Short mmCIF file of C-alpha atoms and ligand atoms in Angstrom, two decimals:
data_model
loop_
_atom_site.label_atom_id
_atom_site.label_comp_id
_atom_site.label_asym_id
_atom_site.label_seq_id
_atom_site.Cartn_x
_atom_site.Cartn_y
_atom_site.Cartn_z
CA MET A 79 -6.65 27.63 -15.02
CA ILE A 80 -7.87 24.30 -13.68
CA ILE A 81 -7.11 21.43 -16.04
CA ARG A 82 -9.54 18.55 -16.53
CA HIS A 83 -8.24 14.98 -16.65
CA ASP A 84 -10.24 12.26 -18.38
CA ASN A 85 -10.57 8.52 -18.12
CA LEU A 86 -8.56 6.25 -20.42
CA ILE A 87 -10.84 3.69 -22.06
CA GLY A 88 -9.85 1.55 -25.03
CA GLY A 89 -6.96 3.89 -25.86
CA GLN A 90 -9.19 7.01 -25.90
CA TRP A 91 -9.29 9.85 -23.36
CA ARG A 92 -12.97 9.99 -22.42
CA PRO A 93 -14.70 12.77 -20.44
CA GLY A 94 -16.41 11.69 -17.21
CA PHE A 95 -20.08 12.19 -16.47
CA SER A 96 -18.85 14.64 -13.84
CA TYR A 97 -15.54 15.92 -12.40
CA THR A 98 -14.16 16.30 -8.89
CA ALA A 99 -11.54 18.72 -7.68
CA ASN A 100 -8.27 17.26 -6.40
CA VAL A 101 -7.38 19.47 -3.41
CA ASN A 102 -3.99 19.78 -1.72
CA PRO A 103 -4.30 18.73 1.97
CA SER A 104 -1.40 21.09 2.83
CA ASP A 105 -3.33 24.05 1.40
CA LEU A 106 -7.06 23.72 0.78
CA ASN A 107 -6.96 26.73 -1.57
CA ASP A 108 -4.66 24.84 -3.95
CA VAL A 109 -6.66 22.84 -6.50
CA ILE A 110 -4.41 20.45 -8.42
CA GLY A 111 -6.91 19.73 -11.17
CA GLU A 112 -10.31 18.25 -11.94
CA TYR A 113 -10.60 14.52 -12.50
CA ALA A 114 -13.29 12.64 -14.39
CA GLN A 115 -15.80 10.49 -12.53
CA ALA A 116 -16.84 7.44 -14.51
CA ASP A 117 -20.41 6.18 -14.43
CA THR A 118 -21.39 2.51 -14.60
CA GLY A 119 -21.60 2.69 -18.41
CA GLN A 120 -18.00 3.82 -18.71
CA VAL A 121 -16.86 1.14 -16.28
CA HIS A 122 -18.51 -1.46 -18.52
CA GLU A 123 -16.92 0.07 -21.63
CA ALA A 124 -13.47 -0.06 -20.00
CA ILE A 125 -13.95 -3.72 -19.08
CA GLU A 126 -15.22 -4.54 -22.58
CA ALA A 127 -12.20 -2.76 -24.11
CA ALA A 128 -9.91 -4.84 -21.89
CA GLN A 129 -11.73 -8.04 -22.86
CA ALA A 130 -11.39 -7.18 -26.55
CA ALA A 131 -7.63 -6.60 -26.17
CA SER A 132 -7.09 -9.64 -23.97
CA SER A 133 -6.43 -12.54 -26.38
CA ALA A 134 -3.84 -10.68 -28.46
CA TRP A 135 -2.02 -9.28 -25.41
CA ALA A 136 -1.98 -12.71 -23.74
CA ILE A 137 0.15 -14.10 -26.58
CA SER A 138 2.13 -10.93 -27.29
CA GLY A 139 5.88 -11.36 -27.43
CA ILE A 140 7.76 -11.10 -24.18
CA GLN A 141 10.21 -8.62 -25.75
CA VAL A 142 7.30 -6.30 -26.61
CA ARG A 143 6.08 -6.39 -23.03
CA ALA A 144 9.57 -6.03 -21.57
CA ASP A 145 10.29 -3.00 -23.77
CA ALA A 146 7.03 -1.29 -22.88
CA LEU A 147 7.44 -1.81 -19.12
CA ASP A 148 11.05 -0.69 -19.27
CA LYS A 149 10.02 2.47 -21.12
CA ILE A 150 7.36 3.21 -18.48
CA GLY A 151 9.87 2.62 -15.67
CA ASN A 152 12.48 4.85 -17.32
CA GLU A 153 10.04 7.72 -17.81
CA ILE A 154 8.86 7.54 -14.19
CA LEU A 155 12.48 7.63 -13.01
CA VAL A 156 13.38 10.55 -15.27
CA ARG A 157 10.29 12.46 -14.04
CA ARG A 158 10.78 11.51 -10.37
CA GLU A 159 10.99 15.09 -9.13
CA GLU A 160 7.82 16.20 -10.96
CA LEU A 161 5.84 13.06 -10.04
CA GLY A 162 7.09 13.14 -6.44
CA THR A 163 6.00 16.76 -6.17
CA LEU A 164 2.54 15.94 -7.57
CA LEU A 165 2.30 13.07 -5.08
CA ALA A 166 3.26 15.31 -2.15
CA ARG A 167 0.78 17.91 -3.34
CA GLU A 168 -2.19 15.55 -3.58
CA GLU A 169 -1.48 13.11 -0.72
CA GLY A 170 0.47 15.22 1.76
CA LYS A 171 3.67 13.17 2.06
CA THR A 172 6.80 15.30 2.11
CA LYS A 173 8.41 15.99 -1.24
CA ALA A 174 11.36 13.72 -0.35
CA GLU A 175 8.96 10.89 0.51
CA GLY A 176 7.01 11.57 -2.70
CA ILE A 177 10.15 11.40 -4.84
CA GLY A 178 11.17 8.21 -3.04
CA GLU A 179 7.80 6.69 -3.86
CA ALA A 180 8.08 7.70 -7.53
CA VAL A 181 11.51 6.07 -7.71
CA ARG A 182 10.05 2.93 -6.19
CA ALA A 183 7.31 2.90 -8.84
CA GLY A 184 9.88 3.31 -11.64
CA ASN A 185 12.03 0.52 -10.24
CA ILE A 186 9.01 -1.78 -9.98
CA PHE A 187 8.24 -1.35 -13.70
CA LYS A 188 11.87 -2.06 -14.56
CA PHE A 189 11.88 -5.15 -12.31
CA PHE A 190 8.78 -6.53 -14.04
CA ALA A 191 10.19 -5.60 -17.46
CA ALA A 192 12.97 -8.08 -16.68
CA GLU A 193 10.46 -10.58 -15.28
CA CYS A 194 8.83 -10.74 -18.74
CA LEU A 195 12.02 -12.50 -19.88
CA ARG A 196 11.94 -15.02 -17.04
CA MET A 197 8.62 -16.69 -17.84
CA ASN A 198 9.96 -20.19 -17.44
CA GLY A 199 7.91 -23.35 -16.94
CA GLU A 200 8.76 -26.93 -16.05
CA THR A 201 9.01 -30.20 -17.93
CA ILE A 202 8.36 -33.20 -15.74
CA PRO A 203 8.58 -36.90 -16.66
CA SER A 204 5.22 -38.64 -16.60
CA VAL A 205 4.55 -41.71 -14.46
CA ARG A 206 3.26 -43.24 -17.74
CA PRO A 207 5.89 -44.31 -20.28
CA GLY A 208 6.49 -42.07 -23.30
CA ILE A 209 4.45 -39.12 -22.06
CA THR A 210 5.86 -35.67 -21.26
CA VAL A 211 4.25 -33.30 -18.78
CA GLU A 212 4.75 -29.55 -19.17
CA VAL A 213 3.71 -27.01 -16.54
CA THR A 214 3.36 -23.47 -17.88
CA ARG A 215 1.84 -20.22 -16.71
CA GLU A 216 -0.74 -18.19 -18.64
CA PRO A 217 -2.36 -14.83 -17.92
CA VAL A 218 -5.51 -14.73 -15.79
CA GLY A 219 -7.30 -12.44 -18.27
CA VAL A 220 -8.79 -9.07 -17.30
CA VAL A 221 -7.71 -7.85 -13.87
CA GLY A 222 -9.57 -5.18 -11.91
CA ILE A 223 -7.15 -3.16 -9.77
CA ILE A 224 -8.50 -1.05 -6.90
CA THR A 225 -6.05 1.06 -4.90
CA PRO A 226 -6.01 3.20 -1.72
CA TRP A 227 -4.91 6.80 -1.27
CA ASN A 228 -1.78 6.41 0.84
CA PHE A 229 0.66 5.23 -1.86
CA PRO A 230 -0.79 6.96 -4.93
CA ILE A 231 1.85 5.80 -7.42
CA ALA A 232 3.65 2.84 -5.80
CA ILE A 233 0.58 0.68 -5.20
CA PRO A 234 -0.88 1.17 -8.70
CA ALA A 235 2.64 0.39 -10.01
CA TRP A 236 3.13 -2.78 -7.99
CA LYS A 237 -0.19 -4.17 -9.22
CA VAL A 238 -0.27 -2.85 -12.82
CA ALA A 239 3.34 -3.77 -13.69
CA PRO A 240 3.04 -7.52 -12.90
CA ALA A 241 -0.45 -7.66 -14.40
CA LEU A 242 0.87 -6.36 -17.73
CA ALA A 243 4.16 -8.27 -17.55
CA TYR A 244 2.35 -11.61 -17.28
CA GLY A 245 0.02 -10.78 -20.19
CA ASN A 246 -3.14 -9.55 -18.46
CA CYS A 247 -5.30 -6.57 -19.39
CA VAL A 248 -6.07 -4.03 -16.67
CA VAL A 249 -8.88 -1.79 -15.48
CA LEU A 250 -7.43 0.49 -12.78
CA LYS A 251 -9.54 2.43 -10.30
CA PRO A 252 -7.48 4.68 -8.01
CA ALA A 253 -8.71 6.14 -4.71
CA GLU A 254 -10.95 9.21 -5.05
CA LEU A 255 -8.52 11.31 -3.00
CA VAL A 256 -5.45 10.83 -5.23
CA PRO A 257 -6.38 10.53 -8.91
CA GLY A 258 -3.45 12.73 -10.00
CA CYS A 259 -0.62 10.18 -9.77
CA ALA A 260 -2.77 7.40 -11.28
CA TRP A 261 -3.70 9.69 -14.17
CA ALA A 262 -0.03 10.60 -14.72
CA LEU A 263 0.87 6.90 -14.69
CA ALA A 264 -1.94 6.15 -17.17
CA GLU A 265 -0.70 8.91 -19.45
CA ILE A 266 2.82 7.43 -19.40
CA ILE A 267 1.44 3.93 -20.07
CA SER A 268 -0.69 5.29 -22.96
CA ARG A 269 2.54 6.31 -24.80
CA SER A 270 4.53 3.15 -24.03
CA GLY A 271 3.54 1.14 -27.08
CA ILE A 272 1.04 -1.04 -25.23
CA PRO A 273 -2.00 -1.62 -27.50
CA ALA A 274 -5.27 0.23 -26.91
CA GLY A 275 -7.54 -1.47 -24.36
CA VAL A 276 -4.76 -3.37 -22.59
CA PHE A 277 -4.64 -0.74 -19.86
CA ASN A 278 -7.67 1.34 -18.86
CA LEU A 279 -8.14 3.98 -16.18
CA VAL A 280 -11.57 4.69 -14.66
CA MET A 281 -11.67 7.22 -11.84
CA GLY A 282 -14.52 7.70 -9.42
CA SER A 283 -16.15 6.41 -6.28
CA GLY A 284 -15.81 3.00 -4.70
CA ARG A 285 -19.57 2.61 -4.65
CA ILE A 286 -20.03 3.13 -8.41
CA VAL A 287 -16.70 2.46 -10.12
CA GLY A 288 -15.16 0.04 -7.59
CA ASP A 289 -18.31 -1.97 -7.17
CA GLY A 290 -18.93 -1.88 -10.94
CA ILE A 291 -15.52 -3.48 -11.54
CA VAL A 292 -15.83 -6.08 -8.78
CA ASN A 293 -19.23 -7.31 -9.91
CA HIS A 294 -18.75 -7.31 -13.69
CA PRO A 295 -18.63 -10.82 -15.21
CA GLY A 296 -15.89 -9.71 -17.64
CA ILE A 297 -13.40 -9.28 -14.78
CA ASN A 298 -11.40 -12.46 -14.07
CA ALA A 299 -9.49 -11.32 -10.99
CA ILE A 300 -9.45 -8.47 -8.48
CA SER A 301 -6.35 -7.07 -6.80
CA PHE A 302 -7.37 -4.72 -4.00
CA THR A 303 -5.53 -2.70 -1.38
CA GLY A 304 -7.50 -0.77 1.19
CA SER A 305 -9.47 -1.15 4.39
CA GLN A 306 -10.51 -4.44 5.92
CA GLY A 307 -14.22 -3.64 5.72
CA VAL A 308 -14.19 -3.01 1.96
CA GLY A 309 -11.78 -5.91 1.40
CA ALA A 310 -14.10 -8.36 3.14
CA GLN A 311 -17.06 -7.24 0.96
CA ILE A 312 -14.96 -7.66 -2.18
CA ALA A 313 -13.84 -11.15 -1.10
CA LEU A 314 -17.49 -12.18 -0.61
CA SER A 315 -18.47 -10.89 -4.01
CA CYS A 316 -15.49 -12.61 -5.67
CA ALA A 317 -16.33 -15.88 -3.90
CA ASN A 318 -19.93 -15.68 -5.15
CA ASN A 319 -18.72 -15.08 -8.70
CA LEU A 320 -15.72 -17.45 -8.45
CA LYS A 321 -13.18 -14.73 -9.26
CA LYS A 322 -9.58 -14.85 -8.19
CA VAL A 323 -8.93 -12.24 -5.48
CA GLN A 324 -5.96 -10.71 -3.71
CA LEU A 325 -6.46 -8.32 -0.78
CA GLU A 326 -3.95 -6.19 1.13
CA MET A 327 -5.56 -4.46 4.09
CA GLY A 328 -4.87 -2.77 7.39
CA GLY A 329 -2.36 -3.24 10.15
CA LYS A 330 -1.80 -2.66 13.87
CA ASN A 331 1.89 -3.30 13.68
CA PRO A 332 3.87 -3.96 16.87
CA GLN A 333 7.36 -2.66 17.52
CA ILE A 334 9.05 -4.42 20.46
CA ILE A 335 11.86 -2.63 22.31
CA LEU A 336 13.86 -4.90 24.61
CA ASP A 337 16.07 -3.87 27.53
CA ASP A 338 19.21 -4.73 25.54
CA ALA A 339 18.28 -2.58 22.52
CA ASP A 340 20.50 0.26 21.33
CA LEU A 341 18.43 3.17 22.65
CA ASN A 342 19.18 5.54 19.75
CA ILE A 343 18.28 2.93 17.15
CA ALA A 344 15.11 1.97 19.05
CA VAL A 345 13.91 5.57 19.32
CA GLU A 346 14.74 6.46 15.72
CA LEU A 347 13.07 3.45 14.15
CA SER A 348 10.00 3.82 16.37
CA VAL A 349 9.57 7.51 15.55
CA GLN A 350 10.23 6.90 11.85
CA SER A 351 7.74 4.12 11.42
CA ALA A 352 5.06 5.46 13.76
CA PHE A 353 4.91 9.06 12.58
CA TYR A 354 6.68 9.65 9.25
CA SER A 355 4.41 9.73 6.20
CA THR A 356 1.98 11.08 8.85
CA GLY A 357 1.53 7.52 10.18
CA GLN A 358 -0.48 6.76 7.05
CA ARG A 359 1.32 3.58 6.10
CA CYS A 360 -0.26 0.15 6.46
CA THR A 361 3.12 -0.93 7.88
CA ALA A 362 3.38 1.93 10.44
CA SER A 363 4.16 0.85 14.01
CA SER A 364 1.25 1.97 16.10
CA ARG A 365 1.97 -0.24 19.14
CA LEU A 366 5.32 0.26 20.89
CA ILE A 367 5.83 -2.66 23.28
CA VAL A 368 8.61 -1.81 25.72
CA THR A 369 10.25 -3.91 28.45
CA GLU A 370 10.65 -2.52 31.97
CA GLY A 371 14.43 -2.00 32.09
CA ILE A 372 14.52 0.45 29.17
CA TYR A 373 11.00 1.83 29.54
CA GLN A 374 11.70 5.17 31.24
CA ARG A 375 14.75 6.00 29.11
CA PHE A 376 12.85 5.07 25.93
CA ILE A 377 9.83 7.25 26.76
CA GLU A 378 11.97 10.27 27.65
CA ALA A 379 14.15 9.94 24.54
CA THR A 380 11.14 9.39 22.27
CA ILE A 381 9.36 12.49 23.57
CA ALA A 382 12.58 14.49 23.13
CA ARG A 383 12.95 13.19 19.57
CA MET A 384 9.31 13.96 18.79
CA SER A 385 9.79 17.57 19.93
CA LYS A 386 12.21 17.98 17.00
CA ILE A 387 9.68 16.83 14.37
CA THR A 388 8.52 19.64 12.08
CA VAL A 389 4.93 19.34 10.91
CA GLY A 390 4.45 21.45 7.82
CA HIS A 391 3.40 21.98 4.22
CA ALA A 392 4.44 18.89 2.29
CA LEU A 393 6.40 20.93 -0.26
CA THR A 394 8.25 23.16 2.22
CA ALA A 395 11.92 22.33 2.79
CA GLY A 396 12.50 21.17 6.35
CA THR A 397 9.08 19.56 6.79
CA ASP A 398 9.36 16.12 8.42
CA ILE A 399 5.67 15.30 8.46
CA GLY A 400 3.06 16.66 6.10
CA PRO A 401 -0.66 16.98 6.76
CA VAL A 402 -3.20 14.23 7.25
CA SER A 403 -4.60 13.43 3.81
CA SER A 404 -8.24 14.40 4.29
CA LYS A 405 -10.77 15.93 6.65
CA SER A 406 -12.41 12.57 7.34
CA GLN A 407 -9.05 10.94 8.15
CA LEU A 408 -8.14 13.86 10.45
CA ASP A 409 -11.50 13.51 12.23
CA GLN A 410 -10.84 9.79 12.64
CA ASP A 411 -7.35 10.42 14.08
CA LEU A 412 -8.60 13.04 16.56
CA ASN A 413 -11.49 10.76 17.52
CA TYR A 414 -9.03 7.97 18.37
CA VAL A 415 -7.06 10.42 20.52
CA ASP A 416 -10.27 11.02 22.49
CA ILE A 417 -11.00 7.30 22.65
CA ALA A 418 -7.50 6.54 23.97
CA LYS A 419 -7.84 9.26 26.63
CA SER A 420 -11.24 7.97 27.69
CA GLU A 421 -9.84 4.43 27.97
CA GLY A 422 -7.19 5.62 30.44
CA GLY A 423 -4.24 6.16 28.09
CA ARG A 424 -1.93 9.03 29.10
CA LEU A 425 -1.25 11.48 26.27
CA GLN A 426 2.44 12.39 26.60
CA THR A 427 2.64 14.75 23.65
CA GLY A 428 0.77 15.90 20.52
CA GLY A 429 -2.65 14.71 19.45
CA GLU A 430 -4.06 18.12 18.55
CA ARG A 431 -4.78 19.94 15.31
CA VAL A 432 -2.02 22.36 14.30
CA LYS A 433 -2.69 25.72 12.62
CA LEU A 434 -0.11 26.82 10.07
CA ALA A 435 0.20 29.60 7.47
CA THR A 436 -1.77 27.57 4.93
CA ASP A 437 -5.14 26.01 5.74
CA GLY A 438 -4.44 22.26 5.81
CA PHE A 439 -5.17 19.13 7.83
CA TYR A 440 -2.17 19.37 10.14
CA MET A 441 -1.88 17.32 13.30
CA ALA A 442 0.83 17.00 15.95
CA PRO A 443 2.00 13.36 16.28
CA ALA A 444 0.54 11.78 19.40
CA LEU A 445 2.23 9.43 21.86
CA PHE A 446 0.19 7.60 24.50
CA THR A 447 1.61 5.66 27.43
CA ASP A 448 -0.11 3.57 30.11
CA THR A 449 -2.10 1.65 27.52
CA THR A 450 -3.06 -2.02 27.58
CA THR A 451 -3.54 -4.51 24.80
CA ALA A 452 -7.30 -4.67 25.40
CA MET A 453 -7.86 -0.97 24.64
CA ARG A 454 -9.40 0.03 21.31
CA ILE A 455 -6.35 2.20 20.59
CA ASN A 456 -4.31 -1.02 20.52
CA ARG A 457 -6.79 -3.13 18.59
CA GLU A 458 -8.15 -0.89 15.82
CA GLU A 459 -6.24 0.71 12.97
CA VAL A 460 -6.10 4.52 13.40
CA PHE A 461 -4.10 5.18 10.21
CA GLY A 462 -2.65 8.46 11.43
CA PRO A 463 0.26 9.86 13.50
CA VAL A 464 -0.85 8.17 16.74
CA ALA A 465 1.20 5.56 18.62
CA SER A 466 0.65 3.95 22.00
CA VAL A 467 3.11 2.36 24.37
CA ILE A 468 2.47 -0.89 26.22
CA ARG A 469 4.82 -1.64 29.11
CA VAL A 470 5.76 -5.32 29.55
CA LYS A 471 7.90 -7.42 31.90
CA ASP A 472 10.03 -9.36 29.43
CA TYR A 473 10.44 -10.70 25.88
CA GLU A 474 7.89 -13.48 26.36
CA GLU A 475 5.16 -11.03 27.37
CA ALA A 476 6.19 -8.67 24.55
CA LEU A 477 5.86 -11.46 21.97
CA ALA A 478 2.46 -12.52 23.29
CA ILE A 479 1.17 -8.93 23.09
CA ALA A 480 2.72 -8.35 19.66
CA ASN A 481 0.75 -11.33 18.37
CA ASP A 482 -2.44 -10.40 20.25
CA THR A 483 -4.07 -8.59 17.32
CA PRO A 484 -6.50 -9.37 14.53
CA PHE A 485 -3.90 -8.02 12.06
CA GLY A 486 -0.54 -9.47 10.93
CA LEU A 487 1.18 -7.26 8.37
CA SER A 488 4.56 -6.16 9.75
CA ALA A 489 6.27 -6.55 13.15
CA GLY A 490 9.57 -5.29 14.51
CA ILE A 491 11.99 -5.92 17.35
CA ALA A 492 14.82 -3.71 18.59
CA THR A 493 17.38 -5.89 20.36
CA THR A 494 21.09 -6.74 20.38
CA SER A 495 20.29 -10.35 21.30
CA LEU A 496 20.62 -12.91 18.52
CA LYS A 497 18.56 -15.30 20.62
CA TYR A 498 15.53 -12.98 20.84
CA ALA A 499 15.88 -11.73 17.26
CA SER A 500 15.91 -15.31 15.93
CA HIS A 501 13.02 -16.38 18.13
CA PHE A 502 10.96 -13.36 17.08
CA LYS A 503 11.56 -13.93 13.35
CA ARG A 504 10.16 -17.44 13.76
CA HIS A 505 7.31 -16.76 16.20
CA SER A 506 5.93 -13.39 15.10
CA GLN A 507 2.54 -13.89 13.46
CA ALA A 508 3.18 -11.19 10.85
CA GLY A 509 3.94 -11.55 7.15
CA MET A 510 6.99 -9.26 7.40
CA VAL A 511 9.41 -9.12 10.34
CA MET A 512 12.05 -6.46 10.99
CA VAL A 513 15.05 -6.67 13.32
CA ASN A 514 16.47 -3.28 14.32
CA LEU A 515 14.62 -1.72 11.38
CA PRO A 516 11.35 0.22 11.19
CA THR A 517 8.22 -1.86 10.50
CA ALA A 518 7.62 0.43 7.50
CA GLY A 519 10.09 0.49 4.61
CA VAL A 520 10.42 -2.57 2.39
CA ASP A 521 12.29 -3.60 -0.75
CA TYR A 522 10.47 -3.67 -4.09
CA HIS A 523 11.82 -7.01 -5.39
CA VAL A 524 10.69 -9.38 -2.63
CA PRO A 525 7.24 -10.56 -1.49
CA PHE A 526 5.05 -8.10 0.41
CA GLY A 527 2.04 -9.03 2.51
CA GLY A 528 0.65 -10.12 5.81
CA ARG A 529 -1.37 -12.69 7.70
CA LYS A 530 -4.66 -12.84 9.61
CA GLY A 531 -6.88 -9.84 8.82
CA SER A 532 -4.16 -7.93 6.96
CA SER A 533 -3.97 -9.95 3.76
CA TYR A 534 -5.92 -12.52 1.80
CA GLY A 535 -4.75 -14.43 -1.23
CA PRO A 536 -1.31 -14.71 -2.84
CA ARG A 537 1.53 -12.31 -2.02
CA GLU A 538 2.29 -9.17 -4.02
CA GLN A 539 5.62 -8.04 -5.51
CA GLY A 540 8.82 -9.75 -6.52
CA THR A 541 8.65 -13.03 -8.40
CA TYR A 542 5.86 -14.08 -6.00
CA ALA A 543 3.50 -11.72 -7.85
CA ARG A 544 3.07 -14.32 -10.57
CA GLU A 545 1.07 -16.59 -8.23
CA PHE A 546 -1.81 -14.15 -8.52
CA PHE A 547 -1.32 -12.76 -12.01
CA THR A 548 -0.95 -16.11 -13.78
CA THR A 549 -2.79 -19.39 -13.88
CA VAL A 550 -1.03 -22.73 -14.21
CA LYS A 551 -1.58 -25.12 -17.11
CA THR A 552 -0.47 -28.77 -17.06
CA ALA A 553 -0.09 -30.23 -20.57
CA TYR A 554 0.46 -33.96 -21.34
CA THR A 555 2.00 -34.98 -24.68
CA LEU A 556 2.38 -38.41 -26.24
CA PRO A 557 4.63 -37.73 -29.26
P1 LIG B 108 -10.71 2.07 1.38
O1 LIG B 108 -10.99 0.62 1.65
O2 LIG B 108 -11.66 3.06 1.86
O3 LIG B 108 -10.61 2.29 -0.21
C1 LIG B 108 -9.70 1.56 -0.99
C2 LIG B 108 -10.20 1.57 -2.42
O4 LIG B 108 -11.42 0.81 -2.48
C3 LIG B 108 -10.54 2.96 -2.96
O5 LIG B 108 -10.16 3.05 -4.31
C4 LIG B 108 -12.05 3.01 -2.81
O6 LIG B 108 -12.67 3.90 -3.69
C5 LIG B 108 -12.42 1.58 -3.13
N1 LIG B 108 -13.73 1.15 -2.64
C6 LIG B 108 -14.44 1.66 -1.60
N2 LIG B 108 -15.62 1.00 -1.48
C7 LIG B 108 -15.65 0.06 -2.46
C8 LIG B 108 -16.59 -0.93 -2.84
N3 LIG B 108 -17.74 -1.11 -2.18
N4 LIG B 108 -16.29 -1.74 -3.88
C9 LIG B 108 -15.11 -1.61 -4.54
N5 LIG B 108 -14.19 -0.67 -4.24
C10 LIG B 108 -14.45 0.15 -3.19
O7 LIG B 108 -9.23 2.33 1.91
P2 LIG B 108 -8.43 3.71 1.91
O8 LIG B 108 -9.01 4.58 2.98
O9 LIG B 108 -8.29 4.24 0.53
O10 LIG B 108 -6.97 3.22 2.35
C11 LIG B 108 -6.58 3.05 3.66
C12 LIG B 108 -6.53 1.58 4.02
O11 LIG B 108 -5.68 0.89 3.11
C13 LIG B 108 -5.95 1.31 5.39
O12 LIG B 108 -6.72 0.33 6.04
C14 LIG B 108 -4.56 0.80 5.09
O13 LIG B 108 -4.00 -0.02 6.10
C15 LIG B 108 -4.80 0.04 3.85
N6 LIG B 108 -3.55 -0.19 3.11
C16 LIG B 108 -3.04 -1.45 3.10
C17 LIG B 108 -1.84 -1.71 2.43
C18 LIG B 108 -1.28 -3.09 2.38
O14 LIG B 108 -0.51 -3.37 1.47
N7 LIG B 108 -1.62 -3.97 3.30
C19 LIG B 108 -1.18 -0.67 1.77
C20 LIG B 108 -1.74 0.60 1.83
C21 LIG B 108 -2.93 0.83 2.49
#
């Protein structure tokens, strides 16, 4: 029996005006459930419910908020196996990756539970005698949260948890492809003790639900993660309506491998961050920039390592890489393989659709060599298991090419040289820099975000999240 899942509006589970099937990309015959599609009217109702709950929640006690967030975090952690399995089933990550993501989401709620108790301000002497100046932080109000499909529970968690911790009300719209994890999270939040209307879930399309949230006057701030094209439209709309906005977008992350790198480490971290999670991470390394002295050994070892990767059903033990998440993403990945070939890239391995026992969107990870920084394959985000190698003379050329991109999310270097590692940390034009570590894979308690076309607005996560989710008040008192 296929179960229907409704929207959460003002504390009530409300049927959608229609439902869509959530289909497993590892097995297109497996329907996970049907999920409500909100219409514009329901979007407005959710925003009005959040507005109505806003003033009381803004001044709610910090212990109340801390307890609720801690409860949510604990339940996610206890249910990690079940939630990780749901995630793998709807998004296509392996079960181990899905469980890891669920754990991350649980830890994020627990981190922000503790942050509720650290809402300190400042008292500053005035330049005028007898006056005291206090600087405090207050909630922004009602926050619209719009999330992508590739981290179905972690991204909603890392936006919703700080929003609630700092006293905001939330209207969450998850990606159409992965409503299951967002619905499960909403269900957990609905039993956490948080008052009705403080958190609302509206599922549906970007065009109706996403746009309805962005353009509603009752929304005070938008936190968005997704593609650059949609992000840019949202930024324009927020600028026109003077709303606070935070955007996390795509990447074309470079991984430099220098002659002095440990070959095993260089190969492992490149393969991990280029191809695991099916290359569908905004922090995936899609450009491997390799210096001449190690080039041949690196290519041979990488191809050998890639031959050991098992592409399979996300829930099958032994699978390293699950399917691509959707038909349209698979078409995009295969199209970029054709583009790279037509530009003169040499396909060393993979790049084709794989047929398995279940009908899913499987693809063999693709490695291109003989590519240059001007090629589309090195400039545009593919967002799949496709990486290209650029051969360079030395560190200086590698750094210049690493920075030669419209994006700036994450960047890595594999080297045993302190001199080059230190120089790269300072001169990389990315928001996150990794030395002898994959470009993907970050901690949950420190700032996350990029530069250039990858990010816009204040950083997410860690204590830095409060820059976006609070507004500063300066109060002067003459006793
Ligand atoms: P997307 O931009 O297509 O969609 C993201 C969300 O925006 C979805 O919920 C979608 O329904 C909604 N949306 C679409 N059109 C809208 C509109 N006009 N108004 C309001 N909302 C709208 O992105 P996607 O395909 O879901 O995700 C993949 C992208 O996300 C990649 O570019 C990836 O790099 C990026 N991403 C970035 C980060 C990061 O932190 N930098 C993390 C994960 C994913």
